Amino acid sequence: MGQTLTGLLTSVRAIAGRPGTPPRARPGGGPDPELLAALRHCGDHLADLAASGPLTDARRTRLIASIGALTTACSTPGADAFDALLRTGQQALDSGGDAGARLALALADEATVLRARSKGAWRLRGNALDALGRSEEAITAYERHLALQQNAAASRDVERRIATLRAAGDRIDEALALVGGGNGGGGGADRTGAVRLSRHLPAADALAAFTELVRLRTAERGAADPAVRRLAALYAEHRRLSDRDPMADPLLGGAEPIGVPGLRRFLAGRTVCLVADTPHTAEQEQRPGSSLAALIGGYDLVVRCDAVRHAAPTARTDLHAVTLRGDSPWKGPRWDRRATARLVFGDPLPHWRLALRSRLVPGAQDRVGDATLRRPLHDPALLAEAADADEPASTAFTVLRLLDFLGTPARVDLIGFEGPAALPPREREWIGARTGRTDDTAVRITLR
């Protein structure tokens, strides 16, 4: 970064002043008041980071470096710091969390005042509001961006996002109309808590209110009531829209997005084997008459994980699972191994989407796991376990836990997970507690 966090904070305070100080009159050639205000926001964020302890997150490190570049631009006579301001806002958003999104919004607000016709500033503001769950305000910012954007191709992502946010709001409106109409007036809405639900609520609050509304109405009328069933369907659609765009992405090459219900149907009643990617297993698979090849060929579904380096390109793969690791955005080779279905695990959501669009190969898969399957271990709707930054789960273990949770495969076996391919001790312990039997000749572990 070129300087310590404390040193950078000192530099920012020297240029922009401390929180609560009145705006400075702009001297000849000095920074605009909006840039000084932006630096004060950055200073506040740096102070919070300094108080939080040692920094180990690469995304925050990049944000600090970007704040350093903005500070340099603001202190250099004649320099145009606007681009540095937008880059810092984007890095704040990429750093994740509400604090990063709030900083991005504060910088976007200053940028839109500084240059009201900057399409980049309005898109940054829309993205920040979107990340904070302020959907209706995000739509307004996105629309301002579209009004300034002349490149139709560059507008498609924003147009899709607006459509998604509006569709989610429409589900809320229909739910409110259903509750009000079915109850004969506002009194019933009070009893069910529907009055709390609104498309103008922050996303997290709207989801909580919608969940409570469905719970109370189901308890009141029963799950078989047609209005309750419609309300539950609207709730499910709202949940899906909160995680992904409603329309097919042409960059998926015609692949069908599948969620948890689709994957459960895909696995139902089938025998499944996870095959370790080792030189020995690959050699045995390719050897004519090999007992291991015959064993693998007898399963209904063959699962392979991550970059398959040893198995032949033509080796059968029914389900390919890959985990996006390291710093985001995740860049790497495209996933060109043919598979019936492909699951991609990763978080945060915007970078997960970007990875899919840049690394999926059209025609290489028939189905792609949607956003509801991108973090099965930690998703509250699935396994809901706390993330372990020190020992993230292997892809094979994530797949095993997901298959075990779904519960529809007839049988799940691991083949070849010994020696260099052995899973970490914590994962082996979980498998050992659930192992039905082992087969040393095939190096096979049977879970169910």
PDB file of C-alpha atoms in Angstrom, residues 102-259:
ATOM      1  CA  ARG A 102     -22.483   2.359   3.292  1.00  0.00           C
ATOM      2  CA  LEU A 103     -19.087   3.810   2.396  1.00  0.00           C
ATOM      3  CA  ALA A 104     -19.745   3.120  -1.290  1.00  0.00           C
ATOM      4  CA  LEU A 105     -23.100   4.906  -1.031  1.00  0.00           C
ATOM      5  CA  ALA A 106     -21.543   7.911   0.719  1.00  0.00           C
ATOM      6  CA  LEU A 107     -18.883   8.198  -1.993  1.00  0.00           C
ATOM      7  CA  ALA A 108     -21.489   7.748  -4.739  1.00  0.00           C
ATOM      8  CA  ASP A 109     -23.577  10.551  -3.217  1.00  0.00           C
ATOM      9  CA  GLU A 110     -20.592  12.902  -3.355  1.00  0.00           C
ATOM     10  CA  ALA A 111     -19.804  11.763  -6.898  1.00  0.00           C
ATOM     11  CA  THR A 112     -23.341  12.467  -8.162  1.00  0.00           C
ATOM     12  CA  VAL A 113     -23.182  15.966  -6.679  1.00  0.00           C
ATOM     13  CA  LEU A 114     -19.768  16.536  -8.216  1.00  0.00           C
ATOM     14  CA  ARG A 115     -20.855  15.281 -11.651  1.00  0.00           C
ATOM     15  CA  ALA A 116     -24.587  14.877 -11.930  1.00  0.00           C
ATOM     16  CA  ARG A 117     -24.332  13.399 -15.445  1.00  0.00           C
ATOM     17  CA  SER A 118     -21.826  10.674 -14.619  1.00  0.00           C
ATOM     18  CA  LYS A 119     -23.375   7.327 -15.511  1.00  0.00           C
ATOM     19  CA  GLY A 120     -20.679   5.569 -13.480  1.00  0.00           C
ATOM     20  CA  ALA A 121     -21.587   7.541 -10.361  1.00  0.00           C
ATOM     21  CA  TRP A 122     -25.284   6.705 -10.686  1.00  0.00           C
ATOM     22  CA  ARG A 123     -24.579   3.022 -11.273  1.00  0.00           C
ATOM     23  CA  LEU A 124     -22.331   2.945  -8.210  1.00  0.00           C
ATOM     24  CA  ARG A 125     -25.125   4.558  -6.200  1.00  0.00           C
ATOM     25  CA  GLY A 126     -27.622   1.992  -7.489  1.00  0.00           C
ATOM     26  CA  ASN A 127     -25.295  -0.899  -6.688  1.00  0.00           C
ATOM     27  CA  ALA A 128     -24.657   0.414  -3.169  1.00  0.00           C
ATOM     28  CA  LEU A 129     -28.361   0.917  -2.454  1.00  0.00           C
ATOM     29  CA  ASP A 130     -29.060  -2.528  -3.899  1.00  0.00           C
ATOM     30  CA  ALA A 131     -26.421  -4.086  -1.615  1.00  0.00           C
ATOM     31  CA  LEU A 132     -28.065  -2.369   1.359  1.00  0.00           C
ATOM     32  CA  GLY A 133     -31.448  -3.786   0.390  1.00  0.00           C
ATOM     33  CA  ARG A 134     -32.978  -0.383  -0.463  1.00  0.00           C
ATOM     34  CA  SER A 135     -34.578  -1.663  -3.646  1.00  0.00           C
ATOM     35  CA  GLU A 136     -36.880   1.212  -4.624  1.00  0.00           C
ATOM     36  CA  GLU A 137     -34.095   3.784  -4.222  1.00  0.00           C
ATOM     37  CA  ALA A 138     -31.761   1.490  -6.175  1.00  0.00           C
ATOM     38  CA  ILE A 139     -34.263   1.361  -9.047  1.00  0.00           C
ATOM     39  CA  THR A 140     -34.332   5.174  -9.186  1.00  0.00           C
ATOM     40  CA  ALA A 141     -30.525   5.347  -9.331  1.00  0.00           C
ATOM     41  CA  TYR A 142     -30.352   2.591 -11.937  1.00  0.00           C
ATOM     42  CA  GLU A 143     -32.907   4.403 -14.094  1.00  0.00           C
ATOM     43  CA  ARG A 144     -30.838   7.583 -13.901  1.00  0.00           C
ATOM     44  CA  HIS A 145     -27.835   5.565 -15.055  1.00  0.00           C
ATOM     45  CA  LEU A 146     -29.815   4.127 -17.990  1.00  0.00           C
ATOM     46  CA  ALA A 147     -30.943   7.619 -19.020  1.00  0.00           C
ATOM     47  CA  LEU A 148     -27.280   8.618 -19.357  1.00  0.00           C
ATOM     48  CA  GLN A 149     -26.004   5.343 -20.839  1.00  0.00           C
ATOM     49  CA  GLN A 150     -25.749   5.342 -24.639  1.00  0.00           C
ATOM     50  CA  ASN A 151     -24.400   1.778 -24.995  1.00  0.00           C
ATOM     51  CA  ALA A 152     -27.389  -0.571 -25.120  1.00  0.00           C
ATOM     52  CA  ALA A 153     -25.254  -3.686 -24.606  1.00  0.00           C
ATOM     53  CA  ALA A 154     -23.742  -2.230 -21.434  1.00  0.00           C
ATOM     54  CA  SER A 155     -27.243  -1.532 -20.094  1.00  0.00           C
ATOM     55  CA  ARG A 156     -28.605  -5.074 -20.166  1.00  0.00           C
ATOM     56  CA  ASP A 157     -27.366  -6.109 -16.730  1.00  0.00           C
ATOM     57  CA  VAL A 158     -28.886  -3.002 -15.185  1.00  0.00           C
ATOM     58  CA  GLU A 159     -32.169  -3.519 -17.030  1.00  0.00           C
ATOM     59  CA  ARG A 160     -32.320  -7.113 -15.791  1.00  0.00           C
ATOM     60  CA  ARG A 161     -31.633  -6.000 -12.225  1.00  0.00           C
ATOM     61  CA  ILE A 162     -34.391  -3.371 -12.367  1.00  0.00           C
ATOM     62  CA  ALA A 163     -36.806  -6.019 -13.655  1.00  0.00           C
ATOM     63  CA  THR A 164     -35.817  -8.340 -10.796  1.00  0.00           C
ATOM     64  CA  LEU A 165     -36.269  -5.703  -8.104  1.00  0.00           C
ATOM     65  CA  ARG A 166     -39.629  -4.645  -9.517  1.00  0.00           C
ATOM     66  CA  ALA A 167     -40.808  -8.241  -9.759  1.00  0.00           C
ATOM     67  CA  ALA A 168     -39.870  -8.846  -6.111  1.00  0.00           C
ATOM     68  CA  GLY A 169     -41.821  -5.734  -5.120  1.00  0.00           C
ATOM     69  CA  ASP A 170     -44.787  -6.864  -7.204  1.00  0.00           C
ATOM     70  CA  ARG A 171     -44.902 -10.147  -5.264  1.00  0.00           C
ATOM     71  CA  ILE A 172     -45.167  -8.136  -2.047  1.00  0.00           C
ATOM     72  CA  ASP A 173     -47.939  -5.967  -3.486  1.00  0.00           C
ATOM     73  CA  GLU A 174     -49.899  -9.036  -4.578  1.00  0.00           C
ATOM     74  CA  ALA A 175     -49.441 -10.638  -1.161  1.00  0.00           C
ATOM     75  CA  LEU A 176     -50.782  -7.529   0.546  1.00  0.00           C
ATOM     76  CA  ALA A 177     -53.758  -7.406  -1.811  1.00  0.00           C
ATOM     77  CA  LEU A 178     -54.416 -11.093  -1.188  1.00  0.00           C
ATOM     78  CA  VAL A 179     -54.377 -10.682   2.587  1.00  0.00           C
ATOM     79  CA  GLY A 180     -56.514  -7.543   2.547  1.00  0.00           C
ATOM     80  CA  GLY A 181     -59.026  -8.929   0.046  1.00  0.00           C
ATOM     81  CA  GLY A 182     -59.277 -12.299   1.744  1.00  0.00           C
ATOM     82  CA  ASN A 183     -59.857 -10.857   5.183  1.00  0.00           C
ATOM     83  CA  GLY A 184     -62.474  -8.295   4.490  1.00  0.00           C
ATOM     84  CA  GLY A 185     -60.609  -5.211   5.586  1.00  0.00           C
ATOM     85  CA  GLY A 186     -57.729  -3.690   7.407  1.00  0.00           C
ATOM     86  CA  GLY A 187     -58.458  -5.317  10.762  1.00  0.00           C
ATOM     87  CA  GLY A 188     -57.290  -8.675   9.480  1.00  0.00           C
ATOM     88  CA  ALA A 189     -54.161  -7.131   8.100  1.00  0.00           C
ATOM     89  CA  ASP A 190     -53.352  -5.890  11.585  1.00  0.00           C
ATOM     90  CA  ARG A 191     -53.858  -9.351  13.074  1.00  0.00           C
ATOM     91  CA  THR A 192     -51.524 -11.017  10.584  1.00  0.00           C
ATOM     92  CA  GLY A 193     -48.867  -8.346  10.652  1.00  0.00           C
ATOM     93  CA  ALA A 194     -49.383  -7.594   6.961  1.00  0.00           C
ATOM     94  CA  VAL A 195     -49.376  -3.880   7.692  1.00  0.00           C
ATOM     95  CA  ARG A 196     -45.652  -4.214   8.419  1.00  0.00           C
ATOM     96  CA  LEU A 197     -44.901  -5.613   4.971  1.00  0.00           C
ATOM     97  CA  SER A 198     -44.092  -3.142   2.207  1.00  0.00           C
ATOM     98  CA  ARG A 199     -42.018  -3.086  -0.964  1.00  0.00           C
ATOM     99  CA  HIS A 200     -40.371   0.045   0.416  1.00  0.00           C
ATOM    100  CA  LEU A 201     -38.839  -1.788   3.384  1.00  0.00           C
ATOM    101  CA  PRO A 202     -35.153  -2.733   3.282  1.00  0.00           C
ATOM    102  CA  ALA A 203     -34.792  -6.214   1.798  1.00  0.00           C
ATOM    103  CA  ALA A 204     -33.923  -7.958   5.066  1.00  0.00           C
ATOM    104  CA  ASP A 205     -36.865  -6.328   6.878  1.00  0.00           C
ATOM    105  CA  ALA A 206     -39.237  -7.131   4.023  1.00  0.00           C
ATOM    106  CA  LEU A 207     -38.152 -10.766   4.073  1.00  0.00           C
ATOM    107  CA  ALA A 208     -38.662 -11.018   7.828  1.00  0.00           C
ATOM    108  CA  ALA A 209     -42.106  -9.388   7.580  1.00  0.00           C
ATOM    109  CA  PHE A 210     -43.096 -11.618   4.653  1.00  0.00           C
ATOM    110  CA  THR A 211     -41.962 -14.722   6.573  1.00  0.00           C
ATOM    111  CA  GLU A 212     -43.998 -13.704   9.604  1.00  0.00           C
ATOM    112  CA  LEU A 213     -47.043 -12.959   7.474  1.00  0.00           C
ATOM    113  CA  VAL A 214     -46.945 -16.430   5.886  1.00  0.00           C
ATOM    114  CA  ARG A 215     -46.435 -18.075   9.280  1.00  0.00           C
ATOM    115  CA  LEU A 216     -49.348 -16.281  10.918  1.00  0.00           C
ATOM    116  CA  ARG A 217     -51.742 -16.725   8.016  1.00  0.00           C
ATOM    117  CA  THR A 218     -50.877 -20.440   7.774  1.00  0.00           C
ATOM    118  CA  ALA A 219     -51.532 -20.878  11.503  1.00  0.00           C
ATOM    119  CA  GLU A 220     -54.827 -19.009  11.180  1.00  0.00           C
ATOM    120  CA  ARG A 221     -56.290 -20.722   8.096  1.00  0.00           C
ATOM    121  CA  GLY A 222     -54.234 -23.859   7.510  1.00  0.00           C
ATOM    122  CA  ALA A 223     -51.861 -24.772   4.696  1.00  0.00           C
ATOM    123  CA  ALA A 224     -54.656 -26.226   2.539  1.00  0.00           C
ATOM    124  CA  ASP A 225     -56.466 -22.880   2.206  1.00  0.00           C
ATOM    125  CA  PRO A 226     -56.177 -21.687  -1.444  1.00  0.00           C
ATOM    126  CA  ALA A 227     -55.289 -18.143  -0.394  1.00  0.00           C
ATOM    127  CA  VAL A 228     -52.583 -19.445   1.929  1.00  0.00           C
ATOM    128  CA  ARG A 229     -51.181 -21.631  -0.830  1.00  0.00           C
ATOM    129  CA  ARG A 230     -51.026 -18.640  -3.165  1.00  0.00           C
ATOM    130  CA  LEU A 231     -49.411 -16.564  -0.419  1.00  0.00           C
ATOM    131  CA  ALA A 232     -46.769 -19.262   0.104  1.00  0.00           C
ATOM    132  CA  ALA A 233     -46.081 -19.358  -3.653  1.00  0.00           C
ATOM    133  CA  LEU A 234     -45.626 -15.585  -3.714  1.00  0.00           C
ATOM    134  CA  TYR A 235     -43.258 -15.862  -0.767  1.00  0.00           C
ATOM    135  CA  ALA A 236     -41.200 -18.539  -2.551  1.00  0.00           C
ATOM    136  CA  GLU A 237     -41.014 -16.414  -5.711  1.00  0.00           C
ATOM    137  CA  HIS A 238     -39.935 -13.404  -3.661  1.00  0.00           C
ATOM    138  CA  ARG A 239     -37.162 -15.451  -2.037  1.00  0.00           C
ATOM    139  CA  ARG A 240     -35.901 -16.633  -5.428  1.00  0.00           C
ATOM    140  CA  LEU A 241     -35.986 -13.136  -6.880  1.00  0.00           C
ATOM    141  CA  SER A 242     -33.983 -11.886  -3.903  1.00  0.00           C
ATOM    142  CA  ASP A 243     -31.110 -14.143  -4.934  1.00  0.00           C
ATOM    143  CA  ARG A 244     -31.117 -14.180  -8.717  1.00  0.00           C
ATOM    144  CA  ASP A 245     -32.467 -12.557 -11.851  1.00  0.00           C
ATOM    145  CA  PRO A 246     -35.767 -14.020 -13.068  1.00  0.00           C
ATOM    146  CA  MET A 247     -34.857 -14.411 -16.728  1.00  0.00           C
ATOM    147  CA  ALA A 248     -32.516 -16.848 -18.380  1.00  0.00           C
ATOM    148  CA  ASP A 249     -29.017 -15.534 -18.937  1.00  0.00           C
ATOM    149  CA  PRO A 250     -28.094 -15.971 -22.642  1.00  0.00           C
ATOM    150  CA  LEU A 251     -24.471 -16.464 -21.596  1.00  0.00           C
ATOM    151  CA  LEU A 252     -25.427 -19.766 -19.963  1.00  0.00           C
ATOM    152  CA  GLY A 253     -25.610 -21.185 -23.470  1.00  0.00           C
ATOM    153  CA  GLY A 254     -29.080 -22.642 -23.121  1.00  0.00           C
ATOM    154  CA  ALA A 255     -28.354 -24.469 -19.849  1.00  0.00           C
ATOM    155  CA  GLU A 256     -31.308 -24.808 -17.488  1.00  0.00           C
ATOM    156  CA  PRO A 257     -30.849 -23.184 -14.055  1.00  0.00           C
ATOM    157  CA  ILE A 258     -31.828 -25.590 -11.271  1.00  0.00           C
ATOM    158  CA  GLY A 259     -32.433 -24.868  -7.607  1.00  0.00           C
TER     159      GLY A 259
END
